[in-house]
Coordinates of C-alpha atoms in Angstrom, one line a residue:
Chain A
X1 CA 64.9 241.6 199.3
X2 CA 67.6 243.1 200.8
X3 CA 71.2 244.2 199.9
X4 CA 73.4 241.8 200.4
X5 CA 76.8 242.4 202.0
X6 CA 79.5 240.5 200.1
X7 CA 83.0 241.5 202.3
X8 CA 85.3 245.1 201.1
X9 CA 85.8 243.8 197.5
X10 CA 83.0 244.1 195.9
X11 CA 79.4 246.1 197.1
X12 CA 76.4 246.4 195.5
X13 CA 75.8 249.1 194.1
X14 CA 72.6 248.9 191.7
X15 CA 69.6 247.2 190.1
X16 CA 71.5 244.1 189.2
X17 CA 70.1 242.1 185.8
X18 CA 70.9 238.5 186.7
X19 CA 72.8 237.3 184.0
X20 CA 71.9 234.7 181.0
X21 CA 75.1 232.2 181.1
X22 CA 73.6 231.2 177.5
X23 CA 75.7 235.6 176.4
X24 CA 78.6 234.4 178.7
X25 CA 82.1 233.3 177.0
X26 CA 81.8 229.6 176.0
X27 CA 78.2 228.9 174.4
X28 CA 79.6 232.4 172.8
X29 CA 81.4 231.0 171.2
X30 CA 79.9 227.1 170.5
X31 CA 77.5 229.6 168.2
X32 CA 80.6 230.5 166.0
X33 CA 79.9 234.2 168.0
X34 CA 83.3 235.3 168.3
X35 CA 84.5 235.0 164.5
X36 CA 86.7 231.7 163.0
X37 CA 89.6 231.7 165.1
X38 CA 87.3 230.7 168.2
X39 CA 84.9 228.6 166.8
X40 CA 88.0 226.6 164.7
X41 CA 89.4 226.4 168.3
X42 CA 86.5 225.3 170.4
X43 CA 85.1 222.8 168.0
X44 CA 87.4 221.7 165.5
X45 CA 91.1 221.3 166.9
X46 CA 93.2 218.6 168.5
X47 CA 96.2 219.9 171.0
X48 CA 98.7 217.7 170.9
X49 CA 99.5 217.0 174.1
X50 CA 98.6 213.0 175.8
X51 CA 97.6 214.8 179.3
X52 CA 95.8 218.0 177.9
X53 CA 93.6 215.2 175.7
X54 CA 92.0 213.5 178.3
X55 CA 92.2 216.7 181.2
X56 CA 90.4 219.5 179.4
X57 CA 87.4 221.3 178.6
X58 CA 86.7 221.2 174.9
X59 CA 88.7 220.2 172.0
X60 CA 89.8 216.6 171.7
X61 CA 90.9 213.5 169.7
X62 CA 87.9 210.9 171.6
X63 CA 85.5 212.3 174.4
X64 CA 85.5 209.4 176.0
X65 CA 88.7 209.7 178.0
X66 CA 88.0 212.9 179.0
X67 CA 85.9 211.9 182.5
X68 CA 84.2 215.7 183.1
X69 CA 82.1 214.5 179.7
X70 CA 81.5 211.0 181.4
X71 CA 80.4 213.2 185.0
X72 CA 78.4 216.1 183.2
X73 CA 76.8 214.4 180.4
X74 CA 75.3 211.8 183.0
X75 CA 71.6 211.2 183.8
X76 CA 71.0 213.1 187.7
X77 CA 69.4 210.8 190.7
X78 CA 66.3 211.2 192.1
X79 CA 65.3 213.0 195.6
X80 CA 65.2 209.7 198.3
X81 CA 61.5 210.6 198.9
X82 CA 62.9 208.9 202.7
X83 CA 64.2 211.9 204.5
X84 CA 66.9 212.4 206.8
X85 CA 65.1 214.3 210.2
X86 CA 68.2 217.7 210.4
X87 CA 67.2 218.7 214.2
X88 CA 70.3 221.0 214.3
X89 CA 71.0 223.0 211.0
X90 CA 75.0 223.9 212.4
X91 CA 75.8 219.7 213.0
X92 CA 74.0 219.1 209.4
X93 CA 76.7 222.2 208.5
X94 CA 80.1 220.5 209.8
X95 CA 78.9 216.8 208.5
X96 CA 78.5 218.7 204.9
X97 CA 81.3 219.9 204.7
X98 CA 83.2 217.4 206.7
X99 CA 82.0 215.2 203.3
X100 CA 82.7 217.5 201.5
X101 CA 86.1 217.4 203.0
X102 CA 86.5 213.2 202.9
X103 CA 85.7 213.6 199.3
X104 CA 88.9 215.2 198.7
X105 CA 87.9 218.5 198.3
X106 CA 90.6 222.0 199.3
X107 CA 87.9 224.8 200.0
X108 CA 83.7 224.1 201.3
X109 CA 81.9 227.2 202.6
X110 CA 78.4 227.8 202.5
X111 CA 76.4 231.1 201.4
X112 CA 72.7 232.1 202.4
X113 CA 71.6 232.8 198.3
X114 CA 69.9 235.9 196.8
X115 CA 67.9 236.5 194.0
X116 CA 70.9 238.2 192.1
X117 CA 73.2 235.0 192.4
X118 CA 71.6 232.9 190.2
X119 CA 71.3 232.5 186.8
X120 CA 68.4 233.9 184.4
X121 CA 66.7 231.4 182.2
X122 CA 68.3 227.8 182.2
X123 CA 70.8 225.8 183.2
X124 CA 74.4 225.7 182.1
X125 CA 77.1 223.0 182.9
X126 CA 79.8 222.7 180.8
X127 CA 79.7 220.4 178.3
X128 CA 77.3 218.5 180.4
X129 CA 73.3 218.3 181.0
X130 CA 71.2 219.5 183.4
X131 CA 67.8 219.7 184.2
X132 CA 65.1 220.5 187.4
X133 CA 61.6 221.0 187.6
X134 CA 62.4 224.1 188.5
X135 CA 63.3 226.0 185.7
X136 CA 60.7 228.4 185.7
X137 CA 61.2 229.1 188.6
X138 CA 61.5 232.9 188.8
X139 CA 65.0 234.3 191.0
X140 CA 63.6 234.9 193.9
X141 CA 61.1 231.9 193.5
X142 CA 64.7 228.8 193.6
X143 CA 66.2 231.4 196.9
X144 CA 62.9 231.0 199.0
X145 CA 62.8 227.3 198.5
X146 CA 66.2 226.4 198.0
X147 CA 67.3 229.3 200.9
X148 CA 70.7 228.1 200.9
X149 CA 74.0 227.9 198.2
X150 CA 76.8 224.8 198.7
X151 CA 80.9 226.3 197.9
X152 CA 83.3 223.4 197.6
X153 CA 86.0 223.7 195.5
X154 CA 89.3 222.7 194.6
X155 CA 93.2 223.7 194.5
X156 CA 95.8 223.8 191.7
X157 CA 99.5 222.7 192.8
X158 CA 101.7 225.5 194.0
X159 CA 105.3 224.1 192.3
X160 CA 102.9 223.3 188.9
X161 CA 101.2 225.8 188.3
X162 CA 105.0 228.2 188.2
X163 CA 104.7 226.6 185.1
X164 CA 101.7 228.8 183.8
X165 CA 101.7 229.3 179.9
X166 CA 103.0 226.1 179.6
X167 CA 101.2 222.2 179.4
X168 CA 102.9 221.8 183.6
X169 CA 100.4 224.7 184.6
X170 CA 97.6 223.8 182.6
X171 CA 98.0 219.4 184.3
X172 CA 98.0 221.7 187.7
X173 CA 95.0 223.4 186.3
X174 CA 93.2 220.4 184.8
X175 CA 93.9 218.1 186.2
X176 CA 92.3 219.7 190.0
X177 CA 88.9 220.3 188.3
X178 CA 88.1 217.0 186.4
X179 CA 88.5 216.3 189.9
X180 CA 86.4 219.0 191.4
X181 CA 84.0 217.5 188.8
X182 CA 83.8 214.6 190.3
X183 CA 83.6 215.9 193.9
X184 CA 81.3 218.0 192.9
X185 CA 79.0 215.7 191.2
X186 CA 79.1 213.3 194.7
X187 CA 78.5 215.9 196.6
X188 CA 75.5 215.8 195.1
X189 CA 74.1 213.0 194.6
X190 CA 75.1 212.3 198.9
X191 CA 72.2 215.3 199.0
X192 CA 69.8 214.0 197.3
X193 CA 70.3 210.3 199.1
X194 CA 70.6 212.6 202.3
X195 CA 66.6 213.0 201.1
X196 CA 66.8 217.1 199.7
X197 CA 66.8 218.6 196.8
X198 CA 70.6 219.7 194.7
X199 CA 70.5 222.3 192.4
X200 CA 73.5 222.6 189.7
X201 CA 73.2 225.1 186.6
X202 CA 72.0 227.9 188.6
X203 CA 74.4 229.5 191.1
X204 CA 77.2 232.2 189.5
X205 CA 79.6 230.2 192.0
X206 CA 81.5 233.8 192.3
X207 CA 78.7 235.6 194.0
X208 CA 78.3 232.5 195.9
X209 CA 82.4 232.8 196.8
X210 CA 82.6 236.1 198.1
X211 CA 79.1 235.7 200.2
X212 CA 80.4 232.2 202.1
X213 CA 83.7 233.3 202.7
X214 CA 86.0 231.7 199.7
X215 CA 87.3 234.7 199.3
X216 CA 87.8 237.7 198.2
X217 CA 86.6 239.1 194.8
X218 CA 90.7 240.5 192.7
X219 CA 91.3 243.3 190.6
X220 CA 91.6 239.9 187.8
X221 CA 88.2 239.2 187.9
X222 CA 88.8 235.6 190.5
X223 CA 88.5 235.2 193.7
X224 CA 90.8 235.3 195.8
X225 CA 91.2 233.0 199.1
X226 CA 93.1 232.9 203.0
X227 CA 95.1 228.9 202.7
X228 CA 95.6 229.2 198.7
X229 CA 95.6 232.9 197.1
X230 CA 93.5 232.7 193.2
X231 CA 94.5 229.3 192.8
X232 CA 91.0 227.6 193.5
X233 CA 89.0 226.5 190.8
X234 CA 85.8 227.5 191.1
X235 CA 82.9 225.3 189.3
X236 CA 79.2 225.4 190.2
X237 CA 78.0 225.6 193.7
X238 CA 74.8 223.6 194.2
X239 CA 71.6 225.1 195.7
X240 CA 69.8 222.7 197.7
X241 CA 67.0 223.3 200.7
X242 CA 69.1 220.8 202.9
X243 CA 69.0 222.8 206.2
X244 CA 72.0 224.2 207.5
X245 CA 74.2 227.3 208.4
X246 CA 76.0 230.2 206.3
X247 CA 79.1 232.2 206.7
X248 CA 80.2 235.2 206.6
X249 CA 82.3 237.2 203.9
X250 CA 86.1 237.6 204.8
X251 CA 88.2 240.8 205.1
X252 CA 91.7 239.3 203.6
X253 CA 93.1 242.8 203.1
X254 CA 92.4 241.8 198.8
X255 CA 91.0 245.0 198.3
X256 CA 93.5 246.7 199.9
X257 CA 96.5 245.7 198.5
X258 CA 94.9 245.2 194.4
X259 CA 94.2 249.0 195.3
X260 CA 98.0 249.3 195.1
X261 CA 99.4 246.0 193.6
X262 CA 98.5 245.8 189.3
X263 CA 100.9 243.2 189.4
X264 CA 98.3 241.0 187.3
X265 CA 97.4 243.6 185.1
X266 CA 101.1 244.0 184.4
X267 CA 101.8 240.4 183.2
X268 CA 99.0 239.9 181.7
X269 CA 99.8 239.1 178.5
X270 CA 97.1 239.9 176.4
X271 CA 96.8 243.3 178.6
X272 CA 93.0 242.2 179.6
X273 CA 92.9 243.4 183.4
X274 CA 92.5 247.6 184.8
X275 CA 94.5 249.6 185.7
X276 CA 92.1 251.5 186.7
X277 CA 89.3 251.3 188.9
X278 CA 86.6 249.4 190.0
X279 CA 83.8 250.3 187.8
X280 CA 80.0 249.9 188.4
X281 CA 79.2 246.9 185.9
X282 CA 76.0 245.6 186.5
X283 CA 74.6 246.6 189.9
X284 CA 78.4 245.2 190.8
X285 CA 81.1 247.4 191.9
X286 CA 84.0 245.6 191.3
X287 CA 87.3 245.6 188.7
X288 CA 86.7 244.5 185.9
X289 CA 89.0 242.3 183.4
X290 CA 88.0 242.2 179.3
X291 CA 86.6 238.5 178.7
X292 CA 87.2 239.5 174.5
X293 CA 90.4 240.4 174.6
X294 CA 91.6 237.6 177.0
X295 CA 89.9 234.3 175.8
X296 CA 90.8 235.7 172.1
X297 CA 93.9 234.8 172.9
X298 CA 93.1 231.2 172.6
X299 CA 93.9 230.1 169.2
X300 CA 97.0 231.5 169.8
X301 CA 99.0 229.4 171.4
X302 CA 96.8 226.8 171.3
X303 CA 100.2 225.0 170.7
X304 CA 102.0 225.8 173.4
X305 CA 98.7 225.7 176.6
X306 CA 95.1 225.4 177.1
X307 CA 94.7 227.7 179.7
X308 CA 96.4 231.1 180.1
X309 CA 96.5 231.2 184.1
X310 CA 99.1 233.8 184.0
X311 CA 96.9 236.2 187.0
X312 CA 96.4 233.4 189.4
X313 CA 100.1 232.6 189.5
X314 CA 101.8 236.5 190.2
X315 CA 99.2 237.1 192.8
X316 CA 101.6 237.6 195.7
X317 CA 98.3 235.9 197.4
X318 CA 99.3 232.5 195.1
X319 CA 102.0 231.0 197.3
X320 CA 102.4 227.8 198.6
X321 CA 100.5 227.3 201.9
X322 CA 103.2 228.0 204.2
X323 CA 103.9 229.6 207.9
X324 CA 105.6 232.2 206.6
X325 CA 102.2 232.8 204.2
X326 CA 99.7 233.7 207.0
X327 CA 101.9 235.6 209.2
X328 CA 101.2 238.1 205.8
X329 CA 97.7 236.7 205.6
X330 CA 97.1 237.2 209.5
X331 CA 99.2 241.1 209.3
X332 CA 97.2 241.8 206.7
X333 CA 93.2 240.8 208.4
X334 CA 94.5 242.3 211.4
X335 CA 95.8 245.5 210.5
X336 CA 94.0 248.5 210.9
X337 CA 91.7 249.5 207.3
X338 CA 94.0 253.1 207.3
X339 CA 97.5 251.5 208.4
X340 CA 97.0 248.4 205.1
X341 CA 98.8 250.6 202.8
X342 CA 101.8 250.6 203.7
X343 CA 102.5 247.2 204.6
X344 CA 101.0 246.1 201.2
X345 CA 103.4 247.8 200.1
X346 CA 106.3 246.1 201.8
X347 CA 104.5 242.8 201.3
X348 CA 104.9 243.5 196.9
X349 CA 108.3 244.5 197.5
X350 CA 109.2 240.5 199.2
X351 CA 107.3 239.8 196.6
X352 CA 109.1 241.1 193.5
X353 CA 112.5 240.8 195.1
X354 CA 111.2 236.9 195.7
X355 CA 109.4 236.1 192.6
X356 CA 110.2 238.0 190.2
X357 CA 108.3 241.4 188.9
X358 CA 107.4 238.4 185.3
X359 CA 107.3 235.0 186.8
X360 CA 110.0 232.7 184.9
X361 CA 111.1 229.6 187.0
X362 CA 111.7 227.0 185.4
X363 CA 110.4 224.1 186.5
X364 CA 110.1 219.6 185.2
X365 CA 107.2 217.6 185.6
X366 CA 108.3 214.1 183.6
X367 CA 109.3 215.3 180.5
X368 CA 107.4 218.2 180.7
X369 CA 110.4 221.0 181.1
X370 CA 109.6 224.9 180.8
X371 CA 113.5 225.2 180.8
X372 CA 113.4 224.2 176.0
X373 CA 112.2 227.6 174.1
X374 CA 108.7 226.9 172.8
X375 CA 109.2 225.1 169.0
X376 CA 112.5 223.1 170.2
X377 CA 112.3 219.6 171.0
X378 CA 114.6 218.1 173.4
X379 CA 115.1 215.2 176.1
X380 CA 116.2 216.3 179.4
X381 CA 115.1 213.4 181.2
X382 CA 118.1 212.3 183.3
X383 CA 119.2 209.3 182.6
X384 CA 117.0 208.5 179.3
X385 CA 119.8 206.2 176.2
X386 CA 116.8 206.0 174.3
X387 CA 116.6 207.5 170.4
X388 CA 114.5 210.2 170.2
X389 CA 114.6 210.6 166.5
X390 CA 112.1 214.0 166.8
X391 CA 115.2 215.9 169.2
X392 CA 117.8 218.6 166.3
X393 CA 120.0 219.8 167.5
X394 CA 118.5 222.1 169.5
X395 CA 118.5 219.4 172.2
X396 CA 121.0 221.9 174.3
X397 CA 119.9 224.3 177.7
X398 CA 120.6 225.7 180.1
X399 CA 120.4 227.6 183.4
X400 CA 117.3 228.1 185.2
X401 CA 115.7 230.4 182.7
X402 CA 111.2 228.8 182.1
X403 CA 110.1 230.2 178.6
X404 CA 106.5 230.6 179.0
X405 CA 105.3 232.2 175.7
X406 CA 103.2 235.0 173.6
X407 CA 106.1 236.7 175.8
X408 CA 105.0 240.3 177.5
X409 CA 106.7 242.6 174.4
X410 CA 105.4 240.1 171.7
X411 CA 101.6 240.6 172.5
X412 CA 101.9 244.2 173.8
X413 CA 102.2 245.5 170.1
X414 CA 98.6 243.9 168.3
X415 CA 96.4 244.8 172.8
X416 CA 96.4 248.2 173.7
X417 CA 96.5 249.1 177.0
X418 CA 93.9 250.9 179.3
X419 CA 94.7 253.9 180.7
Chain B
X1 CA 99.3 210.4 207.2
X2 CA 97.3 209.5 210.2
X3 CA 93.5 208.0 209.6
X4 CA 91.0 210.0 210.6
X5 CA 88.7 208.8 212.8
X6 CA 87.8 212.0 214.7
X7 CA 83.7 211.2 213.3
X8 CA 82.5 210.1 216.9
X9 CA 79.8 213.5 217.3
X10 CA 79.0 213.9 213.8
X11 CA 75.4 212.2 214.2
X12 CA 75.5 212.0 210.7
X13 CA 78.9 210.3 210.0
X14 CA 76.9 206.7 210.3
X15 CA 74.4 206.8 207.8
X16 CA 77.4 208.6 204.8
X17 CA 79.4 205.7 204.8
X18 CA 76.6 202.6 205.9
X19 CA 73.7 203.8 203.8
X20 CA 73.7 202.6 200.5
X21 CA 72.5 205.1 198.0
X22 CA 68.5 205.0 196.3
X23 CA 68.6 205.7 193.2
X24 CA 72.1 204.0 191.8
X25 CA 72.4 207.1 189.5
X26 CA 73.8 209.1 193.1
X27 CA 76.9 207.3 192.8
X28 CA 79.3 208.7 191.3
X29 CA 80.8 205.1 191.6
X30 CA 78.0 203.6 189.6
X31 CA 78.5 206.6 186.5
X32 CA 82.3 206.3 185.8
X33 CA 82.9 202.3 186.1
X34 CA 79.9 202.4 182.4
X35 CA 81.1 204.6 181.0
X36 CA 83.0 203.7 177.3
X37 CA 86.5 203.6 177.2
X38 CA 87.5 205.8 174.7
X39 CA 89.5 204.9 170.8
X40 CA 93.4 205.2 170.7
X41 CA 95.7 208.0 170.1
X42 CA 96.4 207.2 166.1
X43 CA 99.8 208.1 166.3
X44 CA 102.0 207.2 169.8
X45 CA 103.9 208.6 172.0
X46 CA 108.0 209.0 171.7
X47 CA 109.0 206.8 174.8
X48 CA 111.5 207.3 177.1
X49 CA 114.0 203.6 178.5
X50 CA 111.1 201.9 180.0
X51 CA 112.2 202.3 183.3
X52 CA 111.4 206.1 183.5
X53 CA 108.1 206.0 181.6
X54 CA 107.6 203.0 184.5
X55 CA 108.3 205.9 186.7
X56 CA 105.9 208.7 184.7
X57 CA 103.0 205.9 185.3
X58 CA 103.7 206.4 188.5
X59 CA 104.2 209.6 189.0
X60 CA 100.8 209.8 186.7
X61 CA 99.0 207.7 189.5
X62 CA 100.4 209.7 192.6
X63 CA 99.4 213.0 191.0
X64 CA 96.2 211.4 190.3
X65 CA 95.7 210.5 194.2
X66 CA 97.0 207.1 194.0
X67 CA 97.8 206.3 197.4
X68 CA 99.9 203.5 196.1
X69 CA 101.0 202.7 193.0
X70 CA 103.2 199.4 191.0
X71 CA 104.0 197.6 188.2
X72 CA 103.6 193.7 187.5
X73 CA 103.6 191.9 184.2
X74 CA 101.0 189.8 183.2
X75 CA 102.4 186.0 181.7
X76 CA 104.4 185.7 178.8
X77 CA 101.7 183.9 176.9
X78 CA 98.5 187.6 177.0
X79 CA 100.7 189.4 174.1
X80 CA 98.0 192.1 173.8
X81 CA 98.6 193.0 177.2
X82 CA 101.8 192.8 179.1
X83 CA 101.8 194.7 181.9
X84 CA 99.5 195.5 184.2
X85 CA 99.7 199.0 186.5
X86 CA 98.0 198.7 189.7
X87 CA 96.5 201.3 192.1
X88 CA 95.8 201.1 195.5
X89 CA 93.1 204.0 197.5
X90 CA 94.5 204.2 201.4
X91 CA 90.7 203.3 203.0
X92 CA 89.6 204.3 206.4
X93 CA 86.9 202.1 206.3
X94 CA 86.2 198.6 204.6
X95 CA 84.2 199.1 201.4
X96 CA 83.3 195.5 201.5
X97 CA 80.8 196.2 204.6
X98 CA 80.8 200.1 203.9
X99 CA 78.1 200.4 201.1
X100 CA 77.5 203.6 201.4
X101 CA 78.4 207.2 199.5
X102 CA 81.1 207.5 201.6
X103 CA 82.7 203.6 202.4
X104 CA 82.9 203.9 198.7
X105 CA 85.5 207.1 198.0
X106 CA 88.5 204.8 198.1
X107 CA 86.7 202.9 195.6
X108 CA 85.4 206.6 193.8
X109 CA 88.2 208.1 193.6
X110 CA 90.3 204.8 192.4
X111 CA 88.2 204.7 189.2
X112 CA 89.0 208.7 189.5
X113 CA 92.1 208.0 188.8
X114 CA 92.5 204.3 187.3
X115 CA 89.7 205.9 183.8
X116 CA 92.1 209.4 184.0
X117 CA 95.4 207.0 183.7
X118 CA 94.1 204.6 180.8
X119 CA 93.3 206.8 179.3
X120 CA 96.4 209.3 179.3
X121 CA 98.2 205.9 178.2
X122 CA 95.7 205.9 174.7
X123 CA 95.5 208.8 174.0
X124 CA 100.3 208.8 174.1
X125 CA 98.9 205.6 171.8
X126 CA 99.1 203.0 173.9
X127 CA 96.1 200.2 175.4
X128 CA 94.9 200.7 178.3
X129 CA 92.2 199.0 179.9
X130 CA 91.5 199.6 183.8
X131 CA 88.8 196.7 184.8
X132 CA 87.3 195.4 188.0
X133 CA 89.3 192.8 187.9
X134 CA 89.8 189.4 190.3
X135 CA 92.8 188.9 190.6
X136 CA 93.3 192.2 191.3
X137 CA 95.1 191.4 195.3
X138 CA 97.3 189.0 193.8
X139 CA 98.6 191.3 190.9
X140 CA 99.0 194.3 193.9
X141 CA 101.2 191.7 195.5
X142 CA 103.0 191.0 192.5
X143 CA 102.8 194.7 191.6
X144 CA 105.0 195.2 194.7
X145 CA 102.8 196.6 197.3
X146 CA 102.8 195.0 199.5
X147 CA 102.4 191.1 200.3
X148 CA 99.3 188.4 200.5
X149 CA 97.1 187.4 204.6
X150 CA 96.3 183.6 204.9
X151 CA 92.6 185.1 203.7
X152 CA 94.2 186.3 200.2
X153 CA 93.9 190.5 201.9
X154 CA 96.8 192.2 200.4
X155 CA 98.3 193.7 203.4
X156 CA 100.7 196.8 202.6
X157 CA 103.4 197.8 204.9
X158 CA 101.9 202.1 204.9
X159 CA 98.3 200.6 205.5
X160 CA 97.9 197.4 206.9
X161 CA 95.0 196.3 205.5
X162 CA 93.1 199.0 205.4
X163 CA 93.9 199.9 201.6
X164 CA 90.7 199.5 198.2
X165 CA 93.3 198.2 195.2
X166 CA 91.2 200.0 192.3
X167 CA 90.5 198.6 188.5
X168 CA 94.1 196.9 186.9
X169 CA 94.5 198.5 184.6
X170 CA 96.3 196.0 181.4
X171 CA 97.8 197.8 179.1
X172 CA 101.2 197.2 175.8
X173 CA 102.8 200.8 177.0
X174 CA 106.6 199.5 178.0
X175 CA 107.2 199.0 181.4
X176 CA 109.9 198.2 183.5
X177 CA 107.9 195.5 186.3
X178 CA 108.7 196.1 189.9
X179 CA 108.4 193.0 192.7

């Protein structure tokens, strides 16, 4: 089979061994292979934040209050025996995209399936189950039978994301994530009702995302989208035999930007993002993050937040969806490649000037407030006259600075920075 | 937001809106409806005044996707659940006459909102139960979402009758009723 073109950010340069999801971070941790602290965090801890307990995909008081468990552990429906005939694949493609958007997806695209995109071994759905009749199929066999991948996803709320490394940022991430779980489950069910097969837990989302043009792969290891930047989820895509027309990889200048910017590497609290060049890993040329140091931070910050999101927040592509953002992406897209470094330097300077080299914006939402220092308590809700017994002496919040733990200088001590 | 019609050139749109699923397991609405209710968190969260708590509940409901939300006071006799939180979704097609996966999208979105919102209230340490309620439209009117027409249907300022009232959340969270 020919090597698929994945855009300028990722290149297949050698033989690719299909990734076994059972060797990825969460399953490794579930089995206790990442040490006691992480194992305990995954299985035995309960978040002190009520919203995290209903929206985040692991440690809770009661999983029945978590909608993703309900959705991911449900038995999958049967394929309708009465097929809806598809004579025009382009019309069906427009339809399925309209359906995904109607259900609430922010981004939807179609990739042509390729054996290198498939997971090896059994199906994997986080905190759920996925089984189908094709588990014994080889990646090549799967692709022959099911040639298309539907990537549908939701974006995180920009304003709340500014409070990354805080429960407010978690809300932006987790609420759109559980919403995405529901949309994909509904879309999967709808494809089966059309009379076609829809498989889950089979495809590497990142590969499908670059192949379908959802975005390009950044230095931070995240898919960077032309409308939302890095603030989109990469949920489990749908592999299907529904006749569709696939989309192409895009060039929005991520390749040129990441070469120069390094803002995510500077801000990463665990120094898990490389300052260096791309490497060939498992036959794929890309920026390689250190997932282990990234993952290991979690138990230590469990009282303050769940999902770090720093690299996604500080990425200059992650901006509200406004005209000036579209203009900047359009300029990058249309600029001839040799001239792009100049444009990137200019855009990076603007980004540093207006959003700060290190992001420290104070964000308030409901009764959350990032202006309150970690470990302190205060009620900053305007007009509240209720007696809060636990509010101590520290109920003073001044200025516009938000506090996000851990501070970078605290982690520089124990995580070594690479070259 | 304008009503999204513009699907005339889509040959499959009618199927999406009107053809009911053959296997109910392919429908997310069935799935969420049949899910068991979770526990109430053993420690009650510290609350602000009822007016502010109401504001927070409504903001959370809107963040989860509700188009309209209000709080109604229930009969004084019912001490277990003094308040009802009512959410409503804009519905381009009436879910009562559009049994397709697409026709049920407002129901699906409503279930998502009420499931997560009621779970959140339980995690705050208070009673909350989201159930399909025969009096949903009356409660929606009582919660200030709109008024009832002669046929007993909810008419809202924002969407007219093109609105679906989601499951009603009964709760003992101290709230300030609307309307």
